[in-house]
Short mmCIF file of C-alpha atoms and ligand atoms in Angstrom, two decimals:
data_model
loop_
_atom_site.label_atom_id
_atom_site.label_comp_id
_atom_site.label_asym_id
_atom_site.label_seq_id
_atom_site.Cartn_x
_atom_site.Cartn_y
_atom_site.Cartn_z
CA MET A 25 0.02 -0.01 -0.05
CA VAL A 26 1.38 3.43 -0.91
CA LYS A 27 1.07 5.69 2.02
CA THR A 28 0.10 9.33 1.75
CA LYS A 29 -1.09 9.76 5.34
CA LYS A 30 -0.14 8.36 8.69
CA ASN A 31 -2.03 5.11 9.31
CA LEU A 32 -3.45 4.82 12.74
CA LEU A 33 -5.00 1.44 14.02
CA ILE A 34 -7.86 1.74 16.56
CA THR A 35 -9.05 -1.64 17.79
CA GLY A 36 -12.52 -2.09 19.22
CA GLY A 37 -13.72 1.11 17.58
CA ALA A 38 -17.31 -0.15 17.17
CA GLY A 39 -17.69 -0.53 20.92
CA PHE A 40 -18.73 2.01 23.53
CA ILE A 41 -15.52 3.93 24.23
CA GLY A 42 -13.85 3.01 20.99
CA SER A 43 -16.69 4.63 18.90
CA HIS A 44 -16.19 7.95 20.78
CA VAL A 45 -12.39 7.73 20.28
CA VAL A 46 -12.76 6.95 16.59
CA ARG A 47 -15.22 9.82 16.04
CA LEU A 48 -12.96 12.32 17.86
CA PHE A 49 -9.87 11.27 15.81
CA VAL A 50 -11.65 11.01 12.43
CA ASN A 51 -13.10 14.52 12.94
CA LYS A 52 -10.00 16.08 14.44
CA TYR A 53 -7.28 14.61 12.35
CA PRO A 54 -7.98 14.61 8.60
CA GLU A 55 -4.20 14.06 8.11
CA TYR A 56 -4.48 10.47 9.53
CA HIS A 57 -5.99 7.47 7.82
CA ILE A 58 -7.85 5.73 10.58
CA VAL A 59 -8.43 1.99 10.46
CA ASN A 60 -11.08 0.75 12.93
CA LEU A 61 -10.54 -3.06 13.43
CA ASP A 62 -13.39 -4.69 15.25
CA LYS A 63 -14.73 -8.20 15.36
CA LEU A 64 -18.34 -6.91 15.99
CA THR A 65 -19.08 -9.19 18.91
CA TYR A 66 -22.43 -8.65 20.71
CA ALA A 67 -20.90 -5.35 22.01
CA GLY A 68 -19.65 -3.96 18.69
CA ASN A 69 -22.17 -2.00 16.74
CA LEU A 70 -21.41 0.00 13.51
CA GLU A 71 -24.55 2.13 14.15
CA ASN A 72 -22.43 3.91 16.77
CA LEU A 73 -20.40 5.39 13.97
CA SER A 74 -23.10 6.14 11.42
CA ASP A 75 -22.30 9.78 11.38
CA ILE A 76 -18.59 9.35 10.31
CA THR A 77 -18.68 6.11 8.23
CA PHE A 78 -18.36 7.95 4.87
CA LYS A 79 -15.51 10.22 5.79
CA SER A 80 -12.55 9.73 3.52
CA ASN A 81 -9.94 9.32 6.31
CA TYR A 82 -11.95 6.48 7.94
CA GLU A 83 -11.95 2.72 7.08
CA PHE A 84 -13.56 -0.19 8.88
CA VAL A 85 -12.03 -3.62 8.92
CA LYS A 86 -13.98 -6.55 10.42
CA GLY A 87 -11.57 -9.01 12.05
CA ASP A 88 -10.54 -10.87 15.16
CA ILE A 89 -7.36 -9.81 17.09
CA VAL A 90 -7.10 -13.42 18.19
CA GLY A 91 -6.14 -14.44 14.64
CA ARG A 92 -2.32 -14.17 14.61
CA LYS A 93 -1.90 -14.63 10.92
CA PHE A 94 -4.68 -12.14 10.09
CA ILE A 95 -3.16 -9.53 12.44
CA SER A 96 0.36 -10.01 10.97
CA GLU A 97 -1.00 -9.58 7.39
CA LEU A 98 -2.99 -6.48 8.48
CA PHE A 99 0.17 -4.83 9.82
CA GLY A 100 2.12 -5.92 6.71
CA HIS A 101 -0.50 -4.24 4.51
CA TYR A 102 -1.10 -0.94 6.33
CA ARG A 103 2.35 -0.53 8.04
CA PHE A 104 0.51 1.26 10.90
CA ASP A 105 2.29 4.24 12.43
CA GLY A 106 0.48 3.90 15.67
CA VAL A 107 -1.98 1.76 17.52
CA ILE A 108 -4.71 2.60 20.06
CA HIS A 109 -5.87 -0.73 21.49
CA LEU A 110 -9.34 -0.78 22.97
CA ALA A 111 -10.75 -4.15 21.71
CA ALA A 112 -11.62 -6.29 24.70
CA GLU A 113 -14.23 -8.50 26.40
CA SER A 114 -15.27 -5.82 28.92
CA HIS A 115 -18.08 -7.09 31.21
CA VAL A 116 -17.27 -8.55 34.68
CA ASP A 117 -20.51 -10.59 34.91
CA ARG A 118 -19.75 -12.31 31.61
CA SER A 119 -16.19 -13.00 32.72
CA ILE A 120 -17.59 -14.75 35.88
CA LYS A 121 -19.83 -16.97 33.71
CA ASN A 122 -17.10 -17.84 31.23
CA PRO A 123 -13.53 -16.47 31.54
CA LEU A 124 -12.11 -18.11 28.46
CA PRO A 125 -13.13 -15.54 25.84
CA PHE A 126 -11.49 -12.92 28.16
CA ILE A 127 -8.19 -14.84 28.17
CA ASP A 128 -8.32 -15.19 24.30
CA THR A 129 -9.20 -11.70 23.41
CA ASN A 130 -7.68 -9.63 26.21
CA ILE A 131 -4.44 -11.55 26.55
CA ILE A 132 -3.77 -13.55 23.36
CA GLY A 133 -5.32 -10.85 21.15
CA THR A 134 -3.17 -8.13 22.78
CA ALA A 135 -0.05 -10.26 22.47
CA ASN A 136 -0.75 -10.72 18.72
CA LEU A 137 -0.96 -7.00 18.21
CA LEU A 138 2.25 -6.46 20.19
CA GLY A 139 4.05 -9.07 18.14
CA ALA A 140 2.92 -7.56 14.86
CA ALA A 141 3.88 -4.05 16.07
CA VAL A 142 7.34 -5.34 17.02
CA ASP A 143 7.86 -7.04 13.65
CA THR A 144 6.63 -4.00 11.69
CA TRP A 145 8.46 -1.32 13.56
CA GLN A 146 11.79 -2.92 14.53
CA LYS A 147 13.82 -1.67 11.51
CA SER A 148 12.13 1.76 11.34
CA THR A 149 13.55 4.98 12.75
CA ASP A 150 10.15 6.70 12.68
CA LYS A 151 8.29 7.41 15.92
CA HIS A 152 5.63 4.79 16.69
CA ILE A 153 3.38 4.31 19.69
CA PHE A 154 1.47 1.33 20.93
CA TYR A 155 -1.12 2.80 23.28
CA HIS A 156 -2.99 0.24 25.37
CA ILE A 157 -6.25 1.28 27.04
CA SER A 158 -6.74 -0.43 30.36
CA THR A 159 -8.85 -0.26 33.53
CA ASP A 160 -8.47 0.68 37.15
CA GLU A 161 -9.86 -2.77 37.94
CA VAL A 162 -6.37 -4.22 37.64
CA TYR A 163 -5.59 -2.74 41.09
CA GLY A 164 -8.28 -4.71 42.84
CA SER A 165 -10.58 -3.23 45.43
CA LEU A 166 -10.17 -0.29 47.81
CA ASP A 167 -11.59 0.01 51.35
CA GLU A 168 -13.21 3.23 52.36
CA GLY A 169 -10.04 5.40 52.09
CA GLY A 170 -7.29 6.08 49.60
CA PHE A 171 -7.08 6.21 45.76
CA PHE A 172 -5.51 4.11 42.97
CA THR A 173 -2.51 5.82 41.34
CA GLU A 174 0.01 4.89 38.63
CA THR A 175 2.15 3.02 41.22
CA THR A 176 -0.49 0.99 43.01
CA PRO A 177 0.42 -2.67 42.91
CA TYR A 178 -1.60 -4.90 40.66
CA ASP A 179 -4.19 -7.12 42.56
CA PRO A 180 -6.98 -8.07 40.10
CA GLN A 181 -9.92 -9.88 41.55
CA SER A 182 -12.21 -10.89 38.73
CA PRO A 183 -11.48 -12.98 35.61
CA TYR A 184 -12.05 -9.66 33.55
CA SER A 185 -9.61 -7.60 35.65
CA ALA A 186 -7.07 -10.55 35.75
CA SER A 187 -7.11 -10.70 31.87
CA LYS A 188 -6.64 -6.89 31.61
CA ALA A 189 -3.84 -7.10 34.17
CA GLY A 190 -2.29 -9.85 32.05
CA SER A 191 -2.51 -7.72 28.95
CA ASP A 192 -0.93 -4.75 30.82
CA HIS A 193 2.04 -6.89 31.86
CA PHE A 194 2.60 -8.09 28.36
CA VAL A 195 2.55 -4.55 27.00
CA ARG A 196 5.33 -3.61 29.53
CA ALA A 197 7.22 -6.75 28.86
CA TYR A 198 7.33 -6.04 25.12
CA GLN A 199 8.73 -2.65 25.82
CA ASN A 200 11.37 -3.98 28.21
CA THR A 201 12.29 -6.97 25.99
CA TYR A 202 11.90 -5.79 22.39
CA GLY A 203 12.10 -1.96 22.87
CA LEU A 204 8.51 -1.32 21.71
CA SER A 205 7.31 2.21 22.47
CA VAL A 206 4.28 1.79 24.67
CA ILE A 207 1.95 3.85 26.78
CA ILE A 208 -0.83 2.48 29.14
CA SER A 209 -3.67 4.35 30.69
CA ASN A 210 -5.97 2.90 33.38
CA CYS A 211 -9.39 4.49 33.53
CA SER A 212 -12.29 4.35 35.99
CA ASN A 213 -15.93 3.38 35.00
CA ASN A 214 -17.19 5.26 31.92
CA TYR A 215 -20.79 6.29 31.19
CA GLY A 216 -22.50 8.04 28.28
CA PRO A 217 -24.16 7.34 24.94
CA ASN A 218 -23.72 4.04 23.12
CA GLN A 219 -22.88 1.94 26.16
CA PHE A 220 -24.23 -1.62 25.85
CA PRO A 221 -27.12 -2.11 28.29
CA GLU A 222 -25.40 -4.85 30.30
CA LYS A 223 -23.50 -2.29 32.35
CA LEU A 224 -25.21 -0.60 35.30
CA ILE A 225 -26.25 2.80 33.95
CA PRO A 226 -27.68 1.86 30.54
CA LEU A 227 -29.22 -1.37 31.89
CA PHE A 228 -31.04 0.52 34.58
CA ILE A 229 -32.15 3.35 32.17
CA ASN A 230 -33.57 0.69 29.91
CA ASN A 231 -35.34 -1.10 32.82
CA ILE A 232 -36.81 2.05 34.29
CA LYS A 233 -38.11 2.96 30.89
CA ASN A 234 -39.84 -0.43 30.59
CA GLU A 235 -40.75 -0.43 34.26
CA LYS A 236 -38.83 -3.58 34.93
CA PRO A 237 -37.07 -4.40 38.28
CA LEU A 238 -33.76 -2.74 38.93
CA PRO A 239 -31.44 -5.57 40.15
CA VAL A 240 -29.06 -3.97 42.71
CA TYR A 241 -26.41 -6.43 43.70
CA GLY A 242 -25.96 -6.94 47.45
CA LYS A 243 -26.89 -3.84 49.44
CA GLY A 244 -25.93 -1.42 46.73
CA GLU A 245 -23.01 -0.23 48.87
CA ASN A 246 -20.22 -0.70 46.31
CA ILE A 247 -18.60 2.47 45.09
CA ARG A 248 -17.48 3.37 41.60
CA ASP A 249 -15.74 6.50 40.20
CA TRP A 250 -17.70 7.61 37.09
CA LEU A 251 -16.30 9.47 34.09
CA TYR A 252 -18.19 10.79 30.97
CA VAL A 253 -16.99 8.78 28.01
CA GLU A 254 -16.16 11.86 25.86
CA ASP A 255 -13.84 13.05 28.64
CA HIS A 256 -12.10 9.76 28.46
CA ALA A 257 -11.79 10.06 24.66
CA ARG A 258 -10.23 13.57 25.11
CA ALA A 259 -7.72 12.08 27.62
CA ILE A 260 -6.76 9.33 25.09
CA ASP A 261 -6.18 12.01 22.44
CA LEU A 262 -3.86 13.92 24.76
CA VAL A 263 -1.99 10.87 26.06
CA TYR A 264 -1.53 9.55 22.44
CA HIS A 265 -0.17 12.88 21.20
CA GLN A 266 1.66 14.26 24.25
CA GLY A 267 2.19 11.42 26.73
CA ASN A 268 5.66 10.04 27.37
CA VAL A 269 6.68 6.66 26.03
CA GLY A 270 6.94 4.09 28.83
CA GLU A 271 4.64 5.89 31.12
CA THR A 272 1.32 5.00 32.69
CA TYR A 273 -1.57 7.48 33.15
CA SER A 274 -4.45 7.14 35.60
CA ILE A 275 -7.73 8.67 34.30
CA GLY A 276 -10.69 9.16 36.59
CA GLY A 277 -13.45 11.57 37.47
CA PHE A 278 -12.88 12.24 41.18
CA ASN A 279 -16.56 11.32 41.13
CA GLU A 280 -17.34 8.49 43.52
CA TRP A 281 -20.94 7.19 43.84
CA LYS A 282 -22.36 4.46 46.01
CA ASN A 283 -24.40 2.27 43.60
CA LEU A 284 -27.66 2.81 45.53
CA ASP A 285 -27.31 6.55 45.53
CA LEU A 286 -26.58 6.51 41.79
CA VAL A 287 -29.57 4.32 41.06
CA LYS A 288 -31.81 6.66 43.17
CA LEU A 289 -30.44 9.66 41.15
CA LEU A 290 -31.25 7.88 37.92
CA CYS A 291 -34.75 7.09 39.15
CA LYS A 292 -35.33 10.76 40.04
CA ILE A 293 -34.13 11.98 36.59
CA MET A 294 -36.13 9.41 34.73
CA ASP A 295 -39.30 10.24 36.74
CA SER A 296 -38.87 13.85 35.67
CA GLN A 297 -38.05 13.18 32.01
CA LEU A 298 -40.90 10.66 31.63
CA ASP A 299 -43.43 12.75 33.57
CA ARG A 300 -43.92 10.02 36.12
CA LYS A 301 -45.02 10.43 39.70
CA PRO A 302 -41.93 11.32 41.79
CA GLY A 303 -40.68 8.25 43.58
CA SER A 304 -42.37 5.80 41.21
CA SER A 305 -39.21 4.52 39.51
CA ALA A 306 -37.50 3.93 42.87
CA GLU A 307 -40.17 1.37 43.67
CA LEU A 308 -38.47 -0.82 40.96
CA ILE A 309 -35.29 -1.16 43.05
CA THR A 310 -34.86 -4.90 43.92
CA PHE A 311 -31.91 -6.16 45.90
CA VAL A 312 -30.49 -9.41 44.44
CA THR A 313 -27.76 -11.85 45.27
CA ASP A 314 -24.41 -10.11 45.16
CA ARG A 315 -21.89 -10.55 42.32
CA ALA A 316 -19.30 -13.16 43.21
CA GLY A 317 -16.07 -11.55 44.45
CA HIS A 318 -17.64 -8.12 44.07
CA ASP A 319 -14.94 -5.31 44.37
CA LEU A 320 -16.10 -2.90 46.98
CA ARG A 321 -14.65 0.44 45.82
CA TYR A 322 -12.75 1.88 42.87
CA ALA A 323 -11.42 5.49 42.98
CA ILE A 324 -8.69 7.07 40.85
CA ASP A 325 -6.23 9.86 41.60
CA SER A 326 -5.86 11.46 38.17
CA SER A 327 -3.52 14.29 39.29
CA LYS A 328 -0.64 13.08 37.10
CA ILE A 329 -2.51 13.61 33.83
CA THR A 330 -3.96 16.82 35.02
CA GLN A 331 -0.61 18.28 36.12
CA LEU A 332 1.39 17.00 33.15
CA LEU A 333 -1.02 17.14 30.24
CA GLY A 334 -3.60 19.65 31.55
CA TRP A 335 -6.50 17.21 31.35
CA ASN A 336 -9.66 17.64 33.46
CA PRO A 337 -13.11 16.11 33.24
CA SER A 338 -15.36 18.65 31.56
CA LEU A 339 -18.79 17.69 32.91
CA GLN A 340 -20.37 17.62 36.32
CA PHE A 341 -21.86 14.22 36.93
CA GLU A 342 -25.44 15.49 37.34
CA GLN A 343 -25.17 17.19 33.94
CA GLY A 344 -23.55 14.17 32.24
CA ILE A 345 -26.06 11.65 33.60
CA GLU A 346 -29.00 13.88 32.52
CA GLN A 347 -27.42 14.14 29.09
CA THR A 348 -26.99 10.30 29.08
CA VAL A 349 -30.60 9.63 30.06
CA ASN A 350 -31.77 11.95 27.33
CA TRP A 351 -29.63 10.21 24.75
CA TYR A 352 -31.06 6.80 25.56
CA LEU A 353 -34.66 8.19 25.58
CA GLN A 354 -34.19 9.82 22.21
CA ASN A 355 -32.31 7.01 20.54
CA THR A 356 -35.06 4.35 20.97
CA ASP A 357 -34.15 2.51 17.65
CA TRP A 358 -30.50 2.09 18.90
CA LEU A 359 -31.78 0.76 22.25
CA GLU A 360 -34.39 -1.53 20.65
CA ASN A 361 -31.85 -2.96 18.13
CA VAL A 362 -29.33 -3.90 20.79
CA THR A 363 -31.82 -5.27 23.23
CA SER A 364 -33.58 -7.60 20.74
CA GLY A 365 -32.34 -11.06 19.87
CA THR A 366 -29.60 -12.58 21.96
CA TYR A 367 -29.76 -9.86 24.59
CA GLN A 368 -32.92 -11.47 25.81
CA ASN A 369 -31.15 -14.78 26.37
CA TYR A 370 -28.25 -13.01 28.18
CA TYR A 371 -30.84 -11.20 30.39
CA LYS A 372 -32.66 -14.33 31.30
CA GLU A 373 -29.51 -16.15 32.13
CA GLN A 374 -28.03 -13.36 34.24
CA TYR A 375 -31.18 -12.14 36.04
CA GLY A 376 -33.56 -15.08 35.91
P1 LIG B 226 -17.05 -2.62 24.76
O1 LIG B 226 -17.38 -4.04 25.18
O2 LIG B 226 -18.26 -1.71 24.63
O3 LIG B 226 -16.40 -2.75 23.24
C1 LIG B 226 -15.41 -3.66 22.99
C2 LIG B 226 -15.19 -3.67 21.44
O4 LIG B 226 -14.20 -4.65 21.22
C3 LIG B 226 -16.43 -4.17 20.76
O5 LIG B 226 -16.73 -3.33 19.57
C4 LIG B 226 -16.14 -5.63 20.31
O6 LIG B 226 -16.73 -6.03 19.10
C5 LIG B 226 -14.59 -5.47 20.11
N1 LIG B 226 -14.01 -6.78 20.29
C6 LIG B 226 -14.17 -7.71 21.26
N2 LIG B 226 -13.43 -8.76 21.01
C7 LIG B 226 -12.72 -8.55 19.91
C8 LIG B 226 -11.75 -9.25 19.17
N3 LIG B 226 -11.41 -10.59 19.52
N4 LIG B 226 -11.27 -8.75 18.04
C9 LIG B 226 -11.62 -7.53 17.59
N5 LIG B 226 -12.55 -6.82 18.25
C10 LIG B 226 -13.04 -7.30 19.42
O7 LIG B 226 -15.94 -2.18 25.66
P2 LIG B 226 -15.73 -0.68 26.23
O8 LIG B 226 -16.46 -0.43 27.47
O9 LIG B 226 -15.79 0.32 25.06
O10 LIG B 226 -14.24 -0.74 26.57
C11 LIG B 226 -13.16 -0.47 25.62
C12 LIG B 226 -11.84 -0.63 26.36
O11 LIG B 226 -11.67 0.19 27.41
C13 LIG B 226 -11.55 -2.10 26.86
O12 LIG B 226 -10.25 -2.39 26.67
C14 LIG B 226 -11.88 -1.91 28.38
O13 LIG B 226 -11.18 -2.83 29.12
C15 LIG B 226 -11.41 -0.52 28.63
N6 LIG B 226 -12.04 0.21 29.76
C16 LIG B 226 -13.45 0.22 29.82
C17 LIG B 226 -14.04 0.95 30.89
C18 LIG B 226 -15.57 1.13 30.91
O14 LIG B 226 -16.03 1.62 31.95
N7 LIG B 226 -16.33 0.68 29.96
C19 LIG B 226 -13.24 1.60 31.82
C20 LIG B 226 -11.77 1.51 31.72
C21 LIG B 226 -11.24 0.85 30.64
P1 LIG B 227 -20.73 -2.58 35.88
O1 LIG B 227 -21.43 -1.47 35.13
O2 LIG B 227 -20.94 -3.93 35.52
O3 LIG B 227 -19.18 -2.12 35.96
P2 LIG B 227 -17.93 -2.71 36.86
O4 LIG B 227 -18.37 -3.97 37.45
O5 LIG B 227 -16.87 -2.88 35.81
O6 LIG B 227 -17.65 -1.63 37.88
O7 LIG B 227 -21.22 -2.35 37.46
C1 LIG B 227 -21.09 -1.15 38.14
C2 LIG B 227 -21.50 -1.42 39.60
O8 LIG B 227 -22.98 -1.76 39.60
C3 LIG B 227 -20.83 -2.68 40.23
O9 LIG B 227 -20.59 -2.38 41.64
C4 LIG B 227 -21.89 -3.76 40.07
C5 LIG B 227 -23.21 -3.08 40.13
N1 LIG B 227 -24.32 -3.69 39.35
C6 LIG B 227 -25.49 -3.99 39.99
O10 LIG B 227 -25.76 -3.68 41.21
N2 LIG B 227 -26.53 -4.47 39.26
C7 LIG B 227 -26.35 -4.84 37.92
O11 LIG B 227 -27.27 -5.40 37.30
C8 LIG B 227 -25.08 -4.45 37.29
C9 LIG B 227 -24.87 -4.79 35.82
C10 LIG B 227 -24.12 -3.88 38.06
#
């Protein structure tokens, strides 16, 4: 392939966070040729990108990062200048039911990409970056106090977080062993438009809309640190372009919510948006058996990226959550498309 532009590979670009990253890069960097590689699992949805699909600097490739030969040929063809790697199996509950796809995609798939990047870039003097998108869940669970930082020891507790921790270790090992230029960021829980309704916020919005029970695990006392997805995408842009090779960046919202308080806030906003009697959605709250090995608390100290790269979350949570609720209420086709078919089987198996 004759290259006239820098080729950037974004994996998992049809998923929740990936689609926001692809949109930001396609619109902001006409000088890049952006290749979105995605297997289109249940979580991948090209509808997420319908507004940028026809842009000339964008190309979609359907494929599986677990296929070593396929990945090697893809790198041979495009000679990518950089990689932003988001493709993953991403839902903790699914990893508890069946960890194996998490090991395949998150560990073996990542190792395939790393190997292809080493092979492609080893004789080149150009600047290349392999940027791996990871999660704060690799650090395990916090008690009431303290924050995760870039130096917190790894202590993953679920099959999902163990597979992401494994992938992070391989990324660092490829830098140490083969001299690959890598960056990792570990982010807290994201929310916003286009998130698949298996995760807490979109699942509960959909259930409130349909007046179905809201299955709160345990007593609803677990705490998560929520960040609006577009703020994460902006952080990824900054880290990719201005981050230091070999470094790790923690990204979070300084925005901790106990699950039950968050669910009550959602109920209040939905009552108001749907013109329902105040308090009626909260009646749907149902306490169910706790998730196995449920991490109590995640909270990120993101001062490094703020101090070094000038990043800050742009939205107050109350504003972001209201915007998110409105997006799901307005995009009924999107919601109906993703909740038909196999979603119903997943829902029955998970919630009875
Ligand atoms: P998602 O499940 O919405 O999307 C994952 C995407 O990866 C989907 O489009 C899917 O089709 C694709 N994919 C899965 N397996 C693949 C394979 N074998 N080959 C090619 N493509 C494949 O996930 P998300 O929430 O957007 O998360 C994206 C990344 O960010 C993940 O690496 C995740 O670990 C990380 N992360 C997520 C959060 C969060 O709150 N969602 C927080 C921190 C980090
Ligand atoms: P989730 O969105 O699955 O993200 P993660 O487990 O990666 O943090 O869950 C967020 C929190 O909400 C977590 O503490 C589990 C809880 N939860 C429920 O109480 N009920 C549910 O049906 C789901 C999906 C999550």
